[in-house]
Coordinates of C-alpha atoms and ligand atoms in Angstrom, one line a residue:
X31 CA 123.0 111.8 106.5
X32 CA 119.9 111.3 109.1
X33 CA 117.3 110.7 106.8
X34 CA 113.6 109.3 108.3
X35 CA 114.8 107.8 110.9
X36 CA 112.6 108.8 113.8
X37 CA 109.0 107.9 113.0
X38 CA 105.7 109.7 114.7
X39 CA 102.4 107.8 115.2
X40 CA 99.7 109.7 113.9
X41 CA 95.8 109.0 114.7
X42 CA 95.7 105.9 116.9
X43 CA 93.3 103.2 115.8
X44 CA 89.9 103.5 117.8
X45 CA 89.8 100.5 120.5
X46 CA 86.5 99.5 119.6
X47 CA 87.6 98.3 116.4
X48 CA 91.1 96.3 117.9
X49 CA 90.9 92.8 117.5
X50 CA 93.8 90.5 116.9
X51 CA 95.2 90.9 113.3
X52 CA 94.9 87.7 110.8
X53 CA 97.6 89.5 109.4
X54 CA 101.0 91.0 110.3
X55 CA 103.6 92.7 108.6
X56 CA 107.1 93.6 109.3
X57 CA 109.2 96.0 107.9
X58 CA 112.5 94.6 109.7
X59 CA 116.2 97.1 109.7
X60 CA 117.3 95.8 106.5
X61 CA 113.8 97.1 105.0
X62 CA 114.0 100.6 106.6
X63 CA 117.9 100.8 105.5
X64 CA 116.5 100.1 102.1
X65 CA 113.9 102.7 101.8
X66 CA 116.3 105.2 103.6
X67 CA 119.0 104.7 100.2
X68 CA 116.1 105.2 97.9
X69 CA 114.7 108.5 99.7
X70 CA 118.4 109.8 99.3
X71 CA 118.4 109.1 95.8
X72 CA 115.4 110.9 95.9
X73 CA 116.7 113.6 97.9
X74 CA 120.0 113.8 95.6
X75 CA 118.0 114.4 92.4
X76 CA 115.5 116.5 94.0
X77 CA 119.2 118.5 95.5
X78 CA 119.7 118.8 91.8
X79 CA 116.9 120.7 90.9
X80 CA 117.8 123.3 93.8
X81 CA 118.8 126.1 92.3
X82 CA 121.3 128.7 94.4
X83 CA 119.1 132.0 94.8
X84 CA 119.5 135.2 93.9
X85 CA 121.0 137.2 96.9
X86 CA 121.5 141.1 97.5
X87 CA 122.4 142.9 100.4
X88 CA 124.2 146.0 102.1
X89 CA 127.3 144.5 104.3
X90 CA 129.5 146.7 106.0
X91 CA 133.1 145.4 105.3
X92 CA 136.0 146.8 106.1
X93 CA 138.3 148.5 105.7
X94 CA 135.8 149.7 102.8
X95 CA 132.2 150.5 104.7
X96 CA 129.5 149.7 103.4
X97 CA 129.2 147.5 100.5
X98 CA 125.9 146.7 97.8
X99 CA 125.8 143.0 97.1
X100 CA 124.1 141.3 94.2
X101 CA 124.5 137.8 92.8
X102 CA 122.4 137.2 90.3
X103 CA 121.8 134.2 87.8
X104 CA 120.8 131.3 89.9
X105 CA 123.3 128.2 89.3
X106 CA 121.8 124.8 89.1
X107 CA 123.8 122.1 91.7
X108 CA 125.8 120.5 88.9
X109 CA 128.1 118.6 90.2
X110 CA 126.9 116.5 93.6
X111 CA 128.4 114.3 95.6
X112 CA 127.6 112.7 98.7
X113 CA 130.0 110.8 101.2
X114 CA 129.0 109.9 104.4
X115 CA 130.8 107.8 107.1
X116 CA 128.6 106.4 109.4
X117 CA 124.9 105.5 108.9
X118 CA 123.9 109.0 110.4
X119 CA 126.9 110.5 110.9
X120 CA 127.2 114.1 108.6
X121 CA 127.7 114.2 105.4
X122 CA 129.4 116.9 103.1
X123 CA 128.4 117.7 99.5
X124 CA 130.3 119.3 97.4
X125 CA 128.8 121.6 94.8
X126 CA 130.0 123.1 92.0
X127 CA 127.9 125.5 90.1
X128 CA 127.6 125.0 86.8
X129 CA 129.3 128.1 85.7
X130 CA 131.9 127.5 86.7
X131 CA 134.4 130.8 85.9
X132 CA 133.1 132.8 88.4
X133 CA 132.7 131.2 91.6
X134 CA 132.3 127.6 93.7
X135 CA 130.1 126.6 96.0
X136 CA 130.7 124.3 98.8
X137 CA 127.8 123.4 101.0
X138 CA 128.8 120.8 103.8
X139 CA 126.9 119.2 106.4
X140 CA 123.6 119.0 105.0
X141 CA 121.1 117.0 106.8
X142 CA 117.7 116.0 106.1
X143 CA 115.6 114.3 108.5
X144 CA 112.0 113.2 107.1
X145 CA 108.9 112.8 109.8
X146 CA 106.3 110.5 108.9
X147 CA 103.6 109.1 110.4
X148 CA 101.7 105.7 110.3
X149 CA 97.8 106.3 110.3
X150 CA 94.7 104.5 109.3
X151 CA 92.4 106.4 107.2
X152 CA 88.6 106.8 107.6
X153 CA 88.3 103.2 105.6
X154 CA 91.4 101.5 107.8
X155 CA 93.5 101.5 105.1
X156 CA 97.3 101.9 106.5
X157 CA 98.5 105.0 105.1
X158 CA 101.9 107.0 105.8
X159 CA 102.0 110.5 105.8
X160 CA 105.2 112.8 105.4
X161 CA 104.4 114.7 108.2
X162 CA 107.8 117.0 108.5
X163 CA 111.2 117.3 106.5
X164 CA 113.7 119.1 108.5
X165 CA 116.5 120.4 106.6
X166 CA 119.8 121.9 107.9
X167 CA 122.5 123.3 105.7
X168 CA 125.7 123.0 108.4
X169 CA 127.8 125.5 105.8
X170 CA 127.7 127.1 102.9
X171 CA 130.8 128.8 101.9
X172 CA 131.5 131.0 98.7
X173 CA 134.9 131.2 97.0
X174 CA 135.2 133.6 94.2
X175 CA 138.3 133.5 92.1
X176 CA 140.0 135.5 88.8
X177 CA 138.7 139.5 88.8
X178 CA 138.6 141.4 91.3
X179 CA 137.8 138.2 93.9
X180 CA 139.9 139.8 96.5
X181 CA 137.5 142.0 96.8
X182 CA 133.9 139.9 96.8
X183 CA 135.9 137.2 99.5
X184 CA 135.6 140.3 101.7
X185 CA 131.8 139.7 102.5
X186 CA 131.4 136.4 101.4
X187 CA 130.5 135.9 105.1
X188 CA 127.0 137.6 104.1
X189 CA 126.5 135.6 101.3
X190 CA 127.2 132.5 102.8
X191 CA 124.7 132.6 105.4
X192 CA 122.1 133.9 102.8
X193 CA 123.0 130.9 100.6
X194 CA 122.6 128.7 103.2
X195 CA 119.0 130.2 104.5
X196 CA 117.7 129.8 101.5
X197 CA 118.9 126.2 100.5
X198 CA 117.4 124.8 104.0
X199 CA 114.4 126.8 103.1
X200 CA 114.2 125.0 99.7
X201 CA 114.5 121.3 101.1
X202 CA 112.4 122.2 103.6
X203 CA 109.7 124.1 102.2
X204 CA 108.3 120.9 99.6
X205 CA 104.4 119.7 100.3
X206 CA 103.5 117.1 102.7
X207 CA 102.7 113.8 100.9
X208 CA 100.9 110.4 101.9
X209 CA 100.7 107.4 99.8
X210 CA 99.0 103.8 101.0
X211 CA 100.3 100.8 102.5
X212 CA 98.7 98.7 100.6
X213 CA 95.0 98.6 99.1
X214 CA 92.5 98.1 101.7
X215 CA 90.2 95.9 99.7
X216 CA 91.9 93.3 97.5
X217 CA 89.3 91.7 95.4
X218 CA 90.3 87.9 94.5
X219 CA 87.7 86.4 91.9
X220 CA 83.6 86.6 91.6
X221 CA 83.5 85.4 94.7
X222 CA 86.0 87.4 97.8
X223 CA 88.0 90.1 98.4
X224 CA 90.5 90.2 101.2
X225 CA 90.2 93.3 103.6
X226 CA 93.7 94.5 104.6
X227 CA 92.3 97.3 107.0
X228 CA 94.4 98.2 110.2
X229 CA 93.1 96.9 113.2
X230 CA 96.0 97.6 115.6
X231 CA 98.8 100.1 116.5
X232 CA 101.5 100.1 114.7
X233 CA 104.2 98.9 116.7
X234 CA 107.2 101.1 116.2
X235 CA 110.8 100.2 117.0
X236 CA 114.1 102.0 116.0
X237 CA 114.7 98.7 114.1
X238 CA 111.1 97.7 113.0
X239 CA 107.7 98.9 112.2
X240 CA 105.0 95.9 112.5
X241 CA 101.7 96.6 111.5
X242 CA 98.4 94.3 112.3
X243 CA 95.8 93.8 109.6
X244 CA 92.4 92.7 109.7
X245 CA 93.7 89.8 106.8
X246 CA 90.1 88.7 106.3
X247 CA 87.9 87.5 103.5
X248 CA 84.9 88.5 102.8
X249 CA 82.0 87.6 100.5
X250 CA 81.5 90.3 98.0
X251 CA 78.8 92.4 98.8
X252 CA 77.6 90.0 101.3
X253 CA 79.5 90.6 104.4
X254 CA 79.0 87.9 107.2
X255 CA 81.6 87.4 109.4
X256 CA 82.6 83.5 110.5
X257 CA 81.3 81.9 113.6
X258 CA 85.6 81.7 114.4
X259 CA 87.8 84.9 114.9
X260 CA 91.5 85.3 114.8
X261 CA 93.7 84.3 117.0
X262 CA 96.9 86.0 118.8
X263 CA 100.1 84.8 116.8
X264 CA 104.0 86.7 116.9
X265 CA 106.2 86.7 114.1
X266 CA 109.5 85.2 114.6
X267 CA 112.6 87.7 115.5
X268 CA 113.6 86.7 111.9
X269 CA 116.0 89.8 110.6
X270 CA 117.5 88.3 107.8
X271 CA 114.8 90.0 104.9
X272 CA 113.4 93.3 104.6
X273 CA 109.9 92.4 104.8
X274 CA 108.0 89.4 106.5
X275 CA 104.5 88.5 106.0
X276 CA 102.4 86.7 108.9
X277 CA 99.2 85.2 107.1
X278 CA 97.4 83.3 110.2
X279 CA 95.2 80.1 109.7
X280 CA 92.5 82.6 110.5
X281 CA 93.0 84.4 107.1
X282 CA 93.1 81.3 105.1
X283 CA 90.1 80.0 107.1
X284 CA 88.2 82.5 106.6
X285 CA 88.6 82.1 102.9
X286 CA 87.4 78.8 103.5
X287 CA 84.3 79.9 105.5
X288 CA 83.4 82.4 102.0
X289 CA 83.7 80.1 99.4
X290 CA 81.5 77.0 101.4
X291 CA 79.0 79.5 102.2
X292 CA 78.8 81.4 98.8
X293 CA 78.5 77.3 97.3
X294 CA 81.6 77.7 95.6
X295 CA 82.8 74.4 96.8
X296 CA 80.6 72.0 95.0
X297 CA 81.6 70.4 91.6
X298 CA 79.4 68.2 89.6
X299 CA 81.6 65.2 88.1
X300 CA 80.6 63.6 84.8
X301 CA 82.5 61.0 82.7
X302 CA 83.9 63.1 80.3
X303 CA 85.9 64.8 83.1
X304 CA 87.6 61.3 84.1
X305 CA 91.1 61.4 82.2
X306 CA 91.0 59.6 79.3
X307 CA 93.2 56.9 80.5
X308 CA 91.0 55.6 83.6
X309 CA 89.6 52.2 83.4
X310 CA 86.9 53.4 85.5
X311 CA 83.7 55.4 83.8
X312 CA 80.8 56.8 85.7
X313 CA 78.1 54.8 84.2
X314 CA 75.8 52.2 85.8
X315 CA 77.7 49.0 84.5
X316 CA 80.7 50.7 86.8
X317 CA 78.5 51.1 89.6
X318 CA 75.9 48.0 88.7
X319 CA 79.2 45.5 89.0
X320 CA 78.7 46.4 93.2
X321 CA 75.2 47.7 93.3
X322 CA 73.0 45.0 91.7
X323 CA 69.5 47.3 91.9
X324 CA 71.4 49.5 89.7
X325 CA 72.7 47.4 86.9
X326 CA 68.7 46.5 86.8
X327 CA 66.7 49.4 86.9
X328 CA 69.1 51.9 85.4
X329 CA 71.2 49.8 82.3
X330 CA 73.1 51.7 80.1
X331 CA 72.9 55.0 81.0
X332 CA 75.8 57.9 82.0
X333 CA 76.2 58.7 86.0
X334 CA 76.9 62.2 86.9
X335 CA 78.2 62.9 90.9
X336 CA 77.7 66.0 92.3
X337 CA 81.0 66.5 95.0
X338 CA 80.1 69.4 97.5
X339 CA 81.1 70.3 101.4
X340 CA 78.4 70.6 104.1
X341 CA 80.8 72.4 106.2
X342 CA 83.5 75.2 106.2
X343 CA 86.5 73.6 105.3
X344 CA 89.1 73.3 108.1
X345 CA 92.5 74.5 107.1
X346 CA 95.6 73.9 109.9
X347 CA 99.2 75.0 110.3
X348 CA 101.5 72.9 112.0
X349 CA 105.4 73.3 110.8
X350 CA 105.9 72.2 107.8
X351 CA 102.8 71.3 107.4
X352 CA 99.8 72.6 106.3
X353 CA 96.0 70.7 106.2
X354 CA 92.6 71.1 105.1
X355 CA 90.0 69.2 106.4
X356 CA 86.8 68.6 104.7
X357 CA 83.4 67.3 105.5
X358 CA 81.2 66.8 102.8
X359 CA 78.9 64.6 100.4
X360 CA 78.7 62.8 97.4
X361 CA 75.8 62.3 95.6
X362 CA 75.4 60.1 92.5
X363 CA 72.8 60.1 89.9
X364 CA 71.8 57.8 86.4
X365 CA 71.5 60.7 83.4
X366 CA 68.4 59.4 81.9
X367 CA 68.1 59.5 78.2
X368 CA 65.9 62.7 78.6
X369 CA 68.7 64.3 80.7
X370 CA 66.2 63.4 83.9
X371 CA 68.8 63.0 87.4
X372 CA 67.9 59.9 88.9
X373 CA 69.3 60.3 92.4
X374 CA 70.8 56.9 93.4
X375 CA 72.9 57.5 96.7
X376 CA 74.4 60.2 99.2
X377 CA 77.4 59.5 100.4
X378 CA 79.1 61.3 103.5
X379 CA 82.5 62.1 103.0
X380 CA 85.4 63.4 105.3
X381 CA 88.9 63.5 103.3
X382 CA 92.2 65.4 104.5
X383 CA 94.5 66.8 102.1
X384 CA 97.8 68.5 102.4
X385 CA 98.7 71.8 100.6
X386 CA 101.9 73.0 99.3
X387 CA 102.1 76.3 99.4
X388 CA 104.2 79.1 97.6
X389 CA 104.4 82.7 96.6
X390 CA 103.8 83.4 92.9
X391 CA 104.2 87.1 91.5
X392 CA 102.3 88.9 94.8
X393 CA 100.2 86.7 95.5
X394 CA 100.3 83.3 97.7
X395 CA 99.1 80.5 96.2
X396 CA 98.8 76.5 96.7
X397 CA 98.1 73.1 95.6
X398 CA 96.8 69.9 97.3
X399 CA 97.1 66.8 97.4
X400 CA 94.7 64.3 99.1
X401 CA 96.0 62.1 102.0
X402 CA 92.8 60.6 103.2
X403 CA 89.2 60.0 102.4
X404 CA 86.4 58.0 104.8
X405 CA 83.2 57.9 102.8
X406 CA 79.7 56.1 104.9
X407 CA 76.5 56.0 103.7
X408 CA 74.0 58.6 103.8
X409 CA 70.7 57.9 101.8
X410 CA 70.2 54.8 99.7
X411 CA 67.8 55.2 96.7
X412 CA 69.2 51.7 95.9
X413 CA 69.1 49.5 98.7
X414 CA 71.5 48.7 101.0
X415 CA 75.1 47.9 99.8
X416 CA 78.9 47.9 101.4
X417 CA 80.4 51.9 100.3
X418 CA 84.0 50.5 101.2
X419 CA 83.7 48.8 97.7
X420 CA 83.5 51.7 95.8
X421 CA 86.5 53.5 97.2
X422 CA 89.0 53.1 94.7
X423 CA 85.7 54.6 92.3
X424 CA 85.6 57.8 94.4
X425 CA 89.6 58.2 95.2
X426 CA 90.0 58.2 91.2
X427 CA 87.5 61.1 91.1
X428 CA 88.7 62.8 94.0
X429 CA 92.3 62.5 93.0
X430 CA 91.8 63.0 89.3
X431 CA 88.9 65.1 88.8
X432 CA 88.4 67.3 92.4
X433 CA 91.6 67.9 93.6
X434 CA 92.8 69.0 90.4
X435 CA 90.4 71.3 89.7
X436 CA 90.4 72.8 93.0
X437 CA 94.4 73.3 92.6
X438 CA 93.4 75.2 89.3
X439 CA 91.5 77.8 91.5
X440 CA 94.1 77.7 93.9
X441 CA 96.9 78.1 91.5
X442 CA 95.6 81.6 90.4
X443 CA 96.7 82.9 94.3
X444 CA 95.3 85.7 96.5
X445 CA 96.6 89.1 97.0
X446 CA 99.0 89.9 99.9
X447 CA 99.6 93.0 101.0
X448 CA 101.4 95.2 99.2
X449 CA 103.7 98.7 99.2
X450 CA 103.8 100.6 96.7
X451 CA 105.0 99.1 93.4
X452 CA 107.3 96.1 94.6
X453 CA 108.5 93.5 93.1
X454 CA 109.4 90.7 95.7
X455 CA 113.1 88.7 95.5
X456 CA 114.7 86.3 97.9
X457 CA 111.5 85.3 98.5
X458 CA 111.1 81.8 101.2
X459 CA 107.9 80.6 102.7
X460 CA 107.8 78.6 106.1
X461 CA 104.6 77.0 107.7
X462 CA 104.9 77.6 111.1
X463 CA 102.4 77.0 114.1
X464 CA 99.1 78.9 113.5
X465 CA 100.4 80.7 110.7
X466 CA 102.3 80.6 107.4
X467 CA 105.5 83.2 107.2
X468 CA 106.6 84.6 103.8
X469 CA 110.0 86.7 104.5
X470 CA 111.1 88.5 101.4
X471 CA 113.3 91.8 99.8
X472 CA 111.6 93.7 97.8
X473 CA 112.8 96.0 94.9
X474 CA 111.2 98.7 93.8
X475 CA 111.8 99.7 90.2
X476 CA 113.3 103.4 89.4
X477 CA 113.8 103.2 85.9
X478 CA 110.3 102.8 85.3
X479 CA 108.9 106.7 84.4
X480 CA 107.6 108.3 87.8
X481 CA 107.7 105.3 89.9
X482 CA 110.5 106.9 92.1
X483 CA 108.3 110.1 93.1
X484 CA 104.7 108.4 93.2
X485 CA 106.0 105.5 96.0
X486 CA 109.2 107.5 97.7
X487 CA 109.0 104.0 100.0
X488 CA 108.5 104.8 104.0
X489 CA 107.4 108.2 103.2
X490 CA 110.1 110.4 102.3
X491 CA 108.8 113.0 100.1
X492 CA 110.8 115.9 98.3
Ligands
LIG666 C1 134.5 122.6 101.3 O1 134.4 122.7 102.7 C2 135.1 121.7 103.4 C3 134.8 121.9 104.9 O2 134.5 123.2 105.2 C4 136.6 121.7 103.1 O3 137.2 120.7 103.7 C5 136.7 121.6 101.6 O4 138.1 121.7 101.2 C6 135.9 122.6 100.8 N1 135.9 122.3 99.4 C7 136.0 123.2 98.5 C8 136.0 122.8 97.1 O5 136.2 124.4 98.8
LIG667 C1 110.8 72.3 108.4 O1 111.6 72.1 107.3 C2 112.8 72.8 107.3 C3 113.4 72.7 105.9 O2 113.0 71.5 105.2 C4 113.6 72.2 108.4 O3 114.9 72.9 108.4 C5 112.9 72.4 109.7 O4 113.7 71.8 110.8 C6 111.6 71.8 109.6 N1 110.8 72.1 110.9 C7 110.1 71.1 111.5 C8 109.5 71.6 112.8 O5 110.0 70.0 111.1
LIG668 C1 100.4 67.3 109.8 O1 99.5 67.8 110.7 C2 98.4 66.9 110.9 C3 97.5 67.6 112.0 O2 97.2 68.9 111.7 C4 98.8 65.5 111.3 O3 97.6 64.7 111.4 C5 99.7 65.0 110.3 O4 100.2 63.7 110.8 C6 100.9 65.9 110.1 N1 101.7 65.4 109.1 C7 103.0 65.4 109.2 C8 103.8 64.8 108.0 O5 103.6 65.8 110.2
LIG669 C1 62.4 61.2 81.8 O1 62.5 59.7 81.7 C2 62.2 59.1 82.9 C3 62.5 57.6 82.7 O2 62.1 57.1 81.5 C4 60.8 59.3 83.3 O3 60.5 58.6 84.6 C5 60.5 60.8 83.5 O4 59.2 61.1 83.8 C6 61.0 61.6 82.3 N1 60.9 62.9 82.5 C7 60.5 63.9 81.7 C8 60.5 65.3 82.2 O5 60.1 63.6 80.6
LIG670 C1 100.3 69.9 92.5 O1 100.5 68.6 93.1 C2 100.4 67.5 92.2 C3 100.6 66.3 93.0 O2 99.6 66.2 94.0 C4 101.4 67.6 91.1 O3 101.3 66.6 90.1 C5 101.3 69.0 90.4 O4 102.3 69.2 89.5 C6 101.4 70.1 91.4 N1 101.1 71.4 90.8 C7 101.9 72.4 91.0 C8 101.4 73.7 90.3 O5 102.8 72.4 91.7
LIG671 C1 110.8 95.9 87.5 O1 111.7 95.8 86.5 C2 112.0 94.4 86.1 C3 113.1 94.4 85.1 O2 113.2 95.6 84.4 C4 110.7 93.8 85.6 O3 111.0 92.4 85.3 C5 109.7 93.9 86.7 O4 108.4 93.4 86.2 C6 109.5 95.3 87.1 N1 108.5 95.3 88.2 C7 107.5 96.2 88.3 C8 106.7 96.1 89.6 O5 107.3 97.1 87.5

């Protein structure tokens, strides 16, 4: 059975808009073989439904002359089965109707090739199109038994070429259909949304299809792109899963460059934050013990630290190893009794922390931990003093306060792209140069109600 196996490229992406993708995605042989089995369980139900026409007709037979044909009562396909040698070798069904007394059915040779095309729509969203269904019917051939079937065998020649023009007309003859990629807008939190528009050809093998998204995030209804763009990256010849995932440090930069610019990177620390268990508070006796100035003019009171970044964040993929780089400052304040901020120092920080990253449900999410920190001083409201002695101060808030909380957020994961309904299995990342890889299977369910006909994977439609 030959079943979407050549592909056609529909509307080509305008070259004004081709830049290099943040994101790629390959749908490898193992993928295509995949959705090629579900369309022909498709096709075999739909088969089902197919019901053998009603035919009449004049034949001249002999030795008897002309003969009046008419088979009536439409039988349903009851009984199919489908065996096929090779991948795309022919195939014969054998069909039985389902009233059986008068007469079988045996169609062989039925192949049905499905066209589809790969096309952005007016908003760049990948979309694929059924854009043919050939059908051929190789033979149909009658056999009537018990009456007078001596007789009808005469013409069955007649009937079987009728029968067989009308089947092909009937797997042919079903609507074009086109379903989406994946959704061109992901939206992530208050914040972003990811755009997952085309921005290049699909590239279309006989063994893969690899399509290049625009895999950036943007500020919800703010758009401002970042002073950086994407750079070129190739997925590895990896075969082993059905689909692989490219996301490219531009992606996940660009994520970086929404959420410092929308001020979402800024926490303000108080005491009741600090676990429990810490020997170190934020209050001026902790600070006072190496700032004298403070202990004096502020006794007693709470400190609050407001822990933001001054630049976008710099996020780095090297194999097996993934880095974020961040530039920012730390500010500390007394809380007065009448909840007055007393600013007391700004303190420049540069820390490097190292993410873990993994898939979770659909989306790929991560968690950090913090290798390095280098804090100097920026403004002193308290004289001069020596910020190396309150480092172990600031790694207990950056380790137990920051980092944690960030990991929350990062925890809930973004959206990759999707098809269709999938659910992903066998699913491995790897953090390779430039860009992280996720290869996976997917499974699409068929028990669940229409699912089967709504997605019909790669396009085949019925
Ligand atoms: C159906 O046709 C095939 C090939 O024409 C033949 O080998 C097979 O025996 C036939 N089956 C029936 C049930 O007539
Ligand atoms: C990355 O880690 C994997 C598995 O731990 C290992 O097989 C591979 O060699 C590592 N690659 C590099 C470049 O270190
Ligand atoms: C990870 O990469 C960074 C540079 O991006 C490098 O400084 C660091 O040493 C690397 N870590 C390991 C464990 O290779
Ligand atoms: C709050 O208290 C501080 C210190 O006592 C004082 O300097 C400041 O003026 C007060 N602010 C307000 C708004 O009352
Ligand atoms: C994140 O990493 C920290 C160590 O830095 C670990 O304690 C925590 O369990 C990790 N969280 C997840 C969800 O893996
Ligand atoms: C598919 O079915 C499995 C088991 O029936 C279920 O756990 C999974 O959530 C379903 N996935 C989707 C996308 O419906």
């Amino acid at each position: 059975m030959f079943l979407c196996c050549w592909l056609a490229l529909g509307a080509l992406i305008p070259l004004t808009l081709a830049t290099d993708p943040g994101v790629k995605v390959k749908l490898t042989a193992k993928g295509l073989e995949y959705g090629r089995q579900l369309g022909m369980a498709a096709i075999q139900k739909k088969l089902k439904t197919i019901r053998v026409p009603d035919i009449s007709g004049k034949a001249s037979v002999s030795p008897i002359g002309t003969v009046q044909y008419s088979l009536t009562n439409g039988c349903g396909i009851a009984n199919f089965h489908c065996s096929s040698g090779s991948r795309d070798g022919p195939f014969s069904c054998h069909v039985l109707p389902k009233d059986s007394g008068s007469f079988d059915l045996n169609v062989s040779d039925l192949t049905v090739g499905a066209s589809i095309a790969i096309k952005s729509d007016e908003t760049g969203r990948p979309t694929v199109n059924s854009v043919g269904c050939e059908a051929t019917v190789g033979s149909a051939s009658i056999h009537f038994h018990g009456g007078a079937s001596w007789l009808y065998n005469l013409f069955k020649d007649f009937i079987d070429k009728a029968i067989r023009d009308a089947l092909q007309n009937q797997v042919r003859g079903k609507q074009p259909h086109t379903f989406c990629l994946t959704a061109v807008l992901a939206k992530v939190d208050q914040y972003a949304e990811i755009e997952y528009s085309m921005v290049s050809s699909p590239a279309v093998t006989t063994s893969s299809i690899e399509l290049g998204l625009k895999g950036e995030f943007y500020n919800i209804g703010k758009r401002q792109e970042p002073p950086f763009s994407a750079a070129a990256f190739d997925l590895p010849p990896q075969t082993d899963n059905m689909l692989y995932v490219g996301l490219s440090a531009f992606t996940a930069n660009s994520a970086a460059f929404v959420y410092s610019t929308a001020g979402a990177l800024s926490l303000y620390v108080t005491d009741d934050m600090v676990p429990r268990a810490s020997p170190i508070r934020l209050n001026t006796r902790t600070f006072g013990a190496f700032i004298p100035q403070i202990a004096e003019r502020f006794p007693g009171l709470m400190v609050k630290l407001l822990v933001k970044t001054s630049e976008t964040p710099v996020v780095t993929f090297e194999p097996n190893n993934t880095t974020v780089q961040a530039t920012g400052t730390v500010t500390a304040y007394a809380i007065q009794p009448n909840a007055t901020l007393s600013p007391l120092f700004v303190l420049n920080l540069e820390s490097s922390a190292s993410a873990r990253l993994f898939v979770n449900v659909m989306r790929v999410a991560g968690n950090v931990t913090l290798n390095k920190m280098d804090l100097t001083l920026g403004t002193s409201y308290v004289g001069e003093f020596k910020v190396t002695a309150l480092n172990s101060v600031f790694q207990m808030v950056l380790k137990s306060v920051v980092v944690p909380q960030l990991n929350v957020q990062l925890a809930k994961g973004y959206p990759l792209p999707t098809i269709g309904k999938m659910t992903l299995v066998n699913t491995k990342l790897q953090v390779l140069k430039g860009y992280m890889l996720i290869g996976t299977d997917v499974q699409f369910n068929s028990t669940h109600g229409a699912s089967q006909d709504s997605f019909l994977p790669w396009g085949t439609t019925l």
